Amino acid sequence: MSFAHDVKLEVLENNVKNECCKLAFLSAVIHSCGELTKSGKEFYLELKTDIDKVYDAVNDCLKTLYGEYAEVKLDDDANINKAVRYVISLPKACTNQILFDCGIAKLSVNNEFTIVQGIDEHIIENECCAKSYIKGVFATSSTSNIVLNGQKTDNRSFSGYHWEFVFVSEAFADDFSNLLFSQGIANKKSKRKNLFVLYVKEAEIVSDILATVGAFKGLLKLQNEIALRDVRNNINRQNNCLNANITKTVNASLNQINAINTIEKYMGFEKLPKNLRELCLVRLANPEESLDNLTKLLSTPITKSGINHQFRRLIKIANNLQLKLSSQNNEMQEETT
């Protein structure tokens, strides 16, 4: 199972306690994954989810608030996308009452039955109810690409901390976004085809969400993952820096050796000052050593800056020799023509 699925199960294992919070939780679940149909004057309310524990959580709320129980069955379309989905049918006898109590339906001025697209403020006026509402939406409408170290995936790897909530109604998405902001959880909205998505991409904000819904085991796992990734990233940066330094040292050594070979071929070491002549011989004998190590091999003590200056002198001499040789070759070509 994925990290997101595990966290949802943890959230649903902890039943909501207060009646007001149970009503908020039930309202959130119905808003998030509910489907309302009408036959004659009767309304039928179904919840569709891929997590069986939602059924237990919904039943706990129904038993306390209405003394009724929901029914559950497998979705007939489950085999289409090869995913198991559950259809939870709420009790017909109190469906209308549930809709009114949860702030999902109301009567208009003309006494007409009207569906409310957003969140009823009375449902979330208490702090505990607001968190229970977020908990209900989290368990039924959220997804994540977070993969913990050691978890099996479908050969895809994700390195970010993306968590999102997907809704059909933009009004509900906007109200839920404001609810998250009221809890200090910053989020962004985007549209994906006919769906509205609220998302966060920062590990710190994802941690705040998990703490808000009471997923403390999941939060601990996430914090461990963050620490592990930080260590891994630091090691990679150090290795990259080390490799870059090695590459820089090798390239510098090659340039120095090329210059020394040019001087030896066209001028000879005997015409060089004693200190440069010794440096040439030491470098040829130790082509892979760094400048720091070369300073220890010379007969006269010298700093890294000093030895670097001497190599620049050798490279300059070699460049001048090459320019002189090139000029002579051009003159010879002109004479032959």
mmCIF file of N, CA and C in Angstrom, residues 1-15 25 50-54 57 134-148 151 161-165 203 205-225:
data_model
loop_
_atom_site.group_PDB
_atom_site.id
_atom_site.type_symbol
_atom_site.label_atom_id
_atom_site.label_comp_id
_atom_site.label_asym_id
_atom_site.label_seq_id
_atom_site.Cartn_x
_atom_site.Cartn_y
_atom_site.Cartn_z
ATOM 1 N N MET A 1 0.836 -1.196 0.000
ATOM 2 C CA MET A 1 0.000 0.000 0.000
ATOM 3 C C MET A 1 0.873 1.249 0.000
ATOM 4 N N SER A 2 0.300 2.333 -0.482
ATOM 5 C CA SER A 2 1.039 3.588 -0.553
ATOM 6 C C SER A 2 1.065 4.272 0.809
ATOM 7 N N PHE A 3 1.937 5.256 0.924
ATOM 8 C CA PHE A 3 2.026 6.029 2.158
ATOM 9 C C PHE A 3 0.708 6.752 2.424
ATOM 10 N N ALA A 4 0.106 7.328 1.373
ATOM 11 C CA ALA A 4 -1.158 8.052 1.526
ATOM 12 C C ALA A 4 -2.250 7.120 2.050
ATOM 13 N N HIS A 5 -2.317 5.907 1.502
ATOM 14 C CA HIS A 5 -3.331 4.948 1.921
ATOM 15 C C HIS A 5 -3.134 4.565 3.388
ATOM 16 N N ASP A 6 -1.887 4.341 3.778
ATOM 17 C CA ASP A 6 -1.593 3.987 5.171
ATOM 18 C C ASP A 6 -2.020 5.098 6.125
ATOM 19 N N VAL A 7 -1.746 6.333 5.728
ATOM 20 C CA VAL A 7 -2.095 7.467 6.588
ATOM 21 C C VAL A 7 -3.611 7.601 6.725
ATOM 22 N N LYS A 8 -4.333 7.393 5.626
ATOM 23 C CA LYS A 8 -5.798 7.469 5.688
ATOM 24 C C LYS A 8 -6.357 6.409 6.637
ATOM 25 N N LEU A 9 -5.799 5.212 6.583
ATOM 26 C CA LEU A 9 -6.247 4.156 7.489
ATOM 27 C C LEU A 9 -5.994 4.542 8.945
ATOM 28 N N GLU A 10 -4.843 5.166 9.187
ATOM 29 C CA GLU A 10 -4.546 5.608 10.548
ATOM 30 C C GLU A 10 -5.552 6.656 11.010
ATOM 31 N N VAL A 11 -5.898 7.576 10.128
ATOM 32 C CA VAL A 11 -6.868 8.625 10.469
ATOM 33 C C VAL A 11 -8.223 8.021 10.799
ATOM 34 N N LEU A 12 -8.647 7.037 10.010
ATOM 35 C CA LEU A 12 -9.975 6.443 10.187
ATOM 36 C C LEU A 12 -10.037 5.503 11.382
ATOM 37 N N GLU A 13 -8.884 5.044 11.860
ATOM 38 C CA GLU A 13 -8.877 4.175 13.037
ATOM 39 C C GLU A 13 -9.276 4.929 14.296
ATOM 40 N N ASN A 14 -9.042 6.220 14.327
ATOM 41 C CA ASN A 14 -9.366 7.041 15.495
ATOM 42 C C ASN A 14 -10.735 7.691 15.293
ATOM 43 N N ASN A 15 -11.762 7.110 15.870
ATOM 44 C CA ASN A 15 -13.122 7.618 15.705
ATOM 45 C C ASN A 15 -13.281 9.014 16.295
ATOM 46 N N PHE A 25 -17.668 15.583 10.468
ATOM 47 C CA PHE A 25 -16.975 14.527 9.731
ATOM 48 C C PHE A 25 -17.894 13.917 8.676
ATOM 49 N N ASP A 50 -12.430 3.970 -2.063
ATOM 50 C CA ASP A 50 -11.576 2.788 -2.223
ATOM 51 C C ASP A 50 -11.024 2.319 -0.887
ATOM 52 N N ILE A 51 -11.511 2.891 0.207
ATOM 53 C CA ILE A 51 -11.036 2.519 1.542
ATOM 54 C C ILE A 51 -12.209 1.964 2.350
ATOM 55 N N ASP A 52 -12.119 0.703 2.716
ATOM 56 C CA ASP A 52 -13.235 0.061 3.414
ATOM 57 C C ASP A 52 -13.477 0.639 4.804
ATOM 58 N N LYS A 53 -12.439 1.205 5.433
ATOM 59 C CA LYS A 53 -12.583 1.756 6.775
ATOM 60 C C LYS A 53 -13.502 2.967 6.821
ATOM 61 N N VAL A 54 -13.772 3.571 5.668
ATOM 62 C CA VAL A 54 -14.716 4.692 5.628
ATOM 63 C C VAL A 54 -16.090 4.221 6.089
ATOM 64 N N ALA A 57 -16.235 4.184 9.852
ATOM 65 C CA ALA A 57 -16.272 5.541 10.405
ATOM 66 C C ALA A 57 -17.642 6.182 10.202
ATOM 67 N N ILE A 134 -11.863 18.561 8.201
ATOM 68 C CA ILE A 134 -10.653 18.346 7.394
ATOM 69 C C ILE A 134 -10.299 16.864 7.380
ATOM 70 N N LYS A 135 -10.479 16.219 8.514
ATOM 71 C CA LYS A 135 -10.202 14.789 8.631
ATOM 72 C C LYS A 135 -11.065 13.984 7.665
ATOM 73 N N GLY A 136 -12.363 14.334 7.554
ATOM 74 C CA GLY A 136 -13.260 13.625 6.652
ATOM 75 C C GLY A 136 -12.890 13.813 5.193
ATOM 76 N N VAL A 137 -12.545 15.039 4.823
ATOM 77 C CA VAL A 137 -12.135 15.317 3.438
ATOM 78 C C VAL A 137 -10.809 14.638 3.135
ATOM 79 N N PHE A 138 -9.896 14.679 4.093
ATOM 80 C CA PHE A 138 -8.577 14.057 3.925
ATOM 81 C C PHE A 138 -8.717 12.569 3.616
ATOM 82 N N ALA A 139 -9.599 11.894 4.355
ATOM 83 C CA ALA A 139 -9.731 10.443 4.224
ATOM 84 C C ALA A 139 -10.404 10.022 2.928
ATOM 85 N N THR A 140 -11.138 10.932 2.282
ATOM 86 C CA THR A 140 -11.934 10.536 1.116
ATOM 87 C C THR A 140 -11.584 11.259 -0.180
ATOM 88 N N SER A 141 -10.852 12.374 -0.103
ATOM 89 C CA SER A 141 -10.597 13.143 -1.337
ATOM 90 C C SER A 141 -9.141 13.497 -1.559
ATOM 91 N N SER A 142 -8.247 12.994 -0.738
ATOM 92 C CA SER A 142 -6.848 13.391 -0.887
ATOM 93 C C SER A 142 -6.014 12.282 -1.518
ATOM 94 N N THR A 143 -4.967 12.682 -2.205
ATOM 95 C CA THR A 143 -4.005 11.752 -2.798
ATOM 96 C C THR A 143 -2.606 12.336 -2.635
ATOM 97 N N SER A 144 -1.591 11.472 -2.778
ATOM 98 C CA SER A 144 -0.211 11.928 -2.627
ATOM 99 C C SER A 144 0.731 11.063 -3.444
ATOM 100 N N ASN A 145 1.858 11.659 -3.849
ATOM 101 C CA ASN A 145 2.872 10.900 -4.577
ATOM 102 C C ASN A 145 4.080 10.573 -3.700
ATOM 103 N N ILE A 146 3.958 10.809 -2.399
ATOM 104 C CA ILE A 146 5.088 10.578 -1.493
ATOM 105 C C ILE A 146 5.375 9.081 -1.387
ATOM 106 N N VAL A 147 6.621 8.713 -1.658
ATOM 107 C CA VAL A 147 7.056 7.317 -1.536
ATOM 108 C C VAL A 147 8.143 7.245 -0.484
ATOM 109 N N LEU A 148 7.902 6.485 0.558
ATOM 110 C CA LEU A 148 8.895 6.346 1.613
ATOM 111 C C LEU A 148 9.994 5.380 1.202
ATOM 112 N N GLN A 151 9.556 1.444 0.256
ATOM 113 C CA GLN A 151 8.241 1.080 -0.260
ATOM 114 C C GLN A 151 8.340 0.667 -1.720
ATOM 115 N N TYR A 161 7.161 16.229 -2.234
ATOM 116 C CA TYR A 161 6.237 16.054 -1.116
ATOM 117 C C TYR A 161 4.874 16.615 -1.502
ATOM 118 N N HIS A 162 4.344 16.103 -2.586
ATOM 119 C CA HIS A 162 3.087 16.615 -3.130
ATOM 120 C C HIS A 162 1.893 15.935 -2.453
ATOM 121 N N TRP A 163 0.927 16.765 -2.004
ATOM 122 C CA TRP A 163 -0.329 16.235 -1.458
ATOM 123 C C TRP A 163 -1.458 17.087 -2.009
ATOM 124 N N GLU A 164 -2.520 16.445 -2.466
ATOM 125 C CA GLU A 164 -3.598 17.207 -3.085
ATOM 126 C C GLU A 164 -4.971 16.689 -2.684
ATOM 127 N N PHE A 165 -5.966 17.594 -2.830
ATOM 128 C CA PHE A 165 -7.374 17.287 -2.592
ATOM 129 C C PHE A 165 -8.129 17.560 -3.892
ATOM 130 N N ALA A 203 7.241 19.915 2.283
ATOM 131 C CA ALA A 203 7.220 18.884 3.323
ATOM 132 C C ALA A 203 6.677 19.432 4.641
ATOM 133 N N ILE A 205 4.434 21.792 5.121
ATOM 134 C CA ILE A 205 2.979 21.956 5.086
ATOM 135 C C ILE A 205 2.286 20.601 5.118
ATOM 136 N N VAL A 206 2.847 19.616 4.417
ATOM 137 C CA VAL A 206 2.294 18.259 4.483
ATOM 138 C C VAL A 206 2.331 17.763 5.927
ATOM 139 N N SER A 207 3.404 18.061 6.631
ATOM 140 C CA SER A 207 3.507 17.675 8.039
ATOM 141 C C SER A 207 2.408 18.330 8.868
ATOM 142 N N ASP A 208 2.115 19.602 8.561
ATOM 143 C CA ASP A 208 1.043 20.302 9.279
ATOM 144 C C ASP A 208 -0.308 19.645 9.030
ATOM 145 N N ILE A 209 -0.541 19.193 7.785
ATOM 146 C CA ILE A 209 -1.803 18.523 7.462
ATOM 147 C C ILE A 209 -1.940 17.235 8.265
ATOM 148 N N LEU A 210 -0.881 16.430 8.297
ATOM 149 C CA LEU A 210 -0.917 15.165 9.028
ATOM 150 C C LEU A 210 -1.153 15.395 10.520
ATOM 151 N N ALA A 211 -0.546 16.442 11.055
ATOM 152 C CA ALA A 211 -0.754 16.754 12.470
ATOM 153 C C ALA A 211 -2.197 17.185 12.723
ATOM 154 N N THR A 212 -2.770 17.940 11.787
ATOM 155 C CA THR A 212 -4.139 18.434 11.942
ATOM 156 C C THR A 212 -5.150 17.300 11.969
ATOM 157 N N VAL A 213 -4.933 16.280 11.138
ATOM 158 C CA VAL A 213 -5.892 15.162 11.072
ATOM 159 C C VAL A 213 -5.543 14.050 12.065
ATOM 160 N N GLY A 214 -4.484 14.255 12.851
ATOM 161 C CA GLY A 214 -4.139 13.287 13.882
ATOM 162 C C GLY A 214 -3.392 12.061 13.400
ATOM 163 N N ALA A 215 -2.736 12.160 12.242
ATOM 164 C CA ALA A 215 -1.967 11.021 11.707
ATOM 165 C C ALA A 215 -0.527 11.108 12.217
ATOM 166 N N PHE A 216 -0.332 10.858 13.501
ATOM 167 C CA PHE A 216 0.977 11.087 14.118
ATOM 168 C C PHE A 216 1.987 9.992 13.763
ATOM 169 N N LYS A 217 1.519 8.766 13.539
ATOM 170 C CA LYS A 217 2.426 7.718 13.079
ATOM 171 C C LYS A 217 2.940 8.055 11.682
ATOM 172 N N GLY A 218 2.016 8.483 10.817
ATOM 173 C CA GLY A 218 2.411 8.890 9.470
ATOM 174 C C GLY A 218 3.331 10.089 9.498
ATOM 175 N N LEU A 219 3.070 11.014 10.422
ATOM 176 C CA LEU A 219 3.917 12.201 10.561
ATOM 177 C C LEU A 219 5.333 11.806 10.952
ATOM 178 N N LEU A 220 5.462 10.846 11.875
ATOM 179 C CA LEU A 220 6.790 10.386 12.289
ATOM 180 C C LEU A 220 7.531 9.737 11.125
ATOM 181 N N LYS A 221 6.801 8.927 10.335
ATOM 182 C CA LYS A 221 7.421 8.300 9.167
ATOM 183 C C LYS A 221 7.876 9.351 8.159
ATOM 184 N N LEU A 222 7.039 10.380 7.979
ATOM 185 C CA LEU A 222 7.396 11.448 7.040
ATOM 186 C C LEU A 222 8.628 12.201 7.523
ATOM 187 N N GLN A 223 8.694 12.510 8.821
ATOM 188 C CA GLN A 223 9.852 13.218 9.361
ATOM 189 C C GLN A 223 11.123 12.386 9.193
ATOM 190 N N ASN A 224 11.003 11.073 9.383
ATOM 191 C CA ASN A 224 12.160 10.188 9.167
ATOM 192 C C ASN A 224 12.591 10.212 7.706
ATOM 193 N N GLU A 225 11.600 10.222 6.801
ATOM 194 C CA GLU A 225 11.903 10.273 5.372
ATOM 195 C C GLU A 225 12.595 11.577 5.004
#
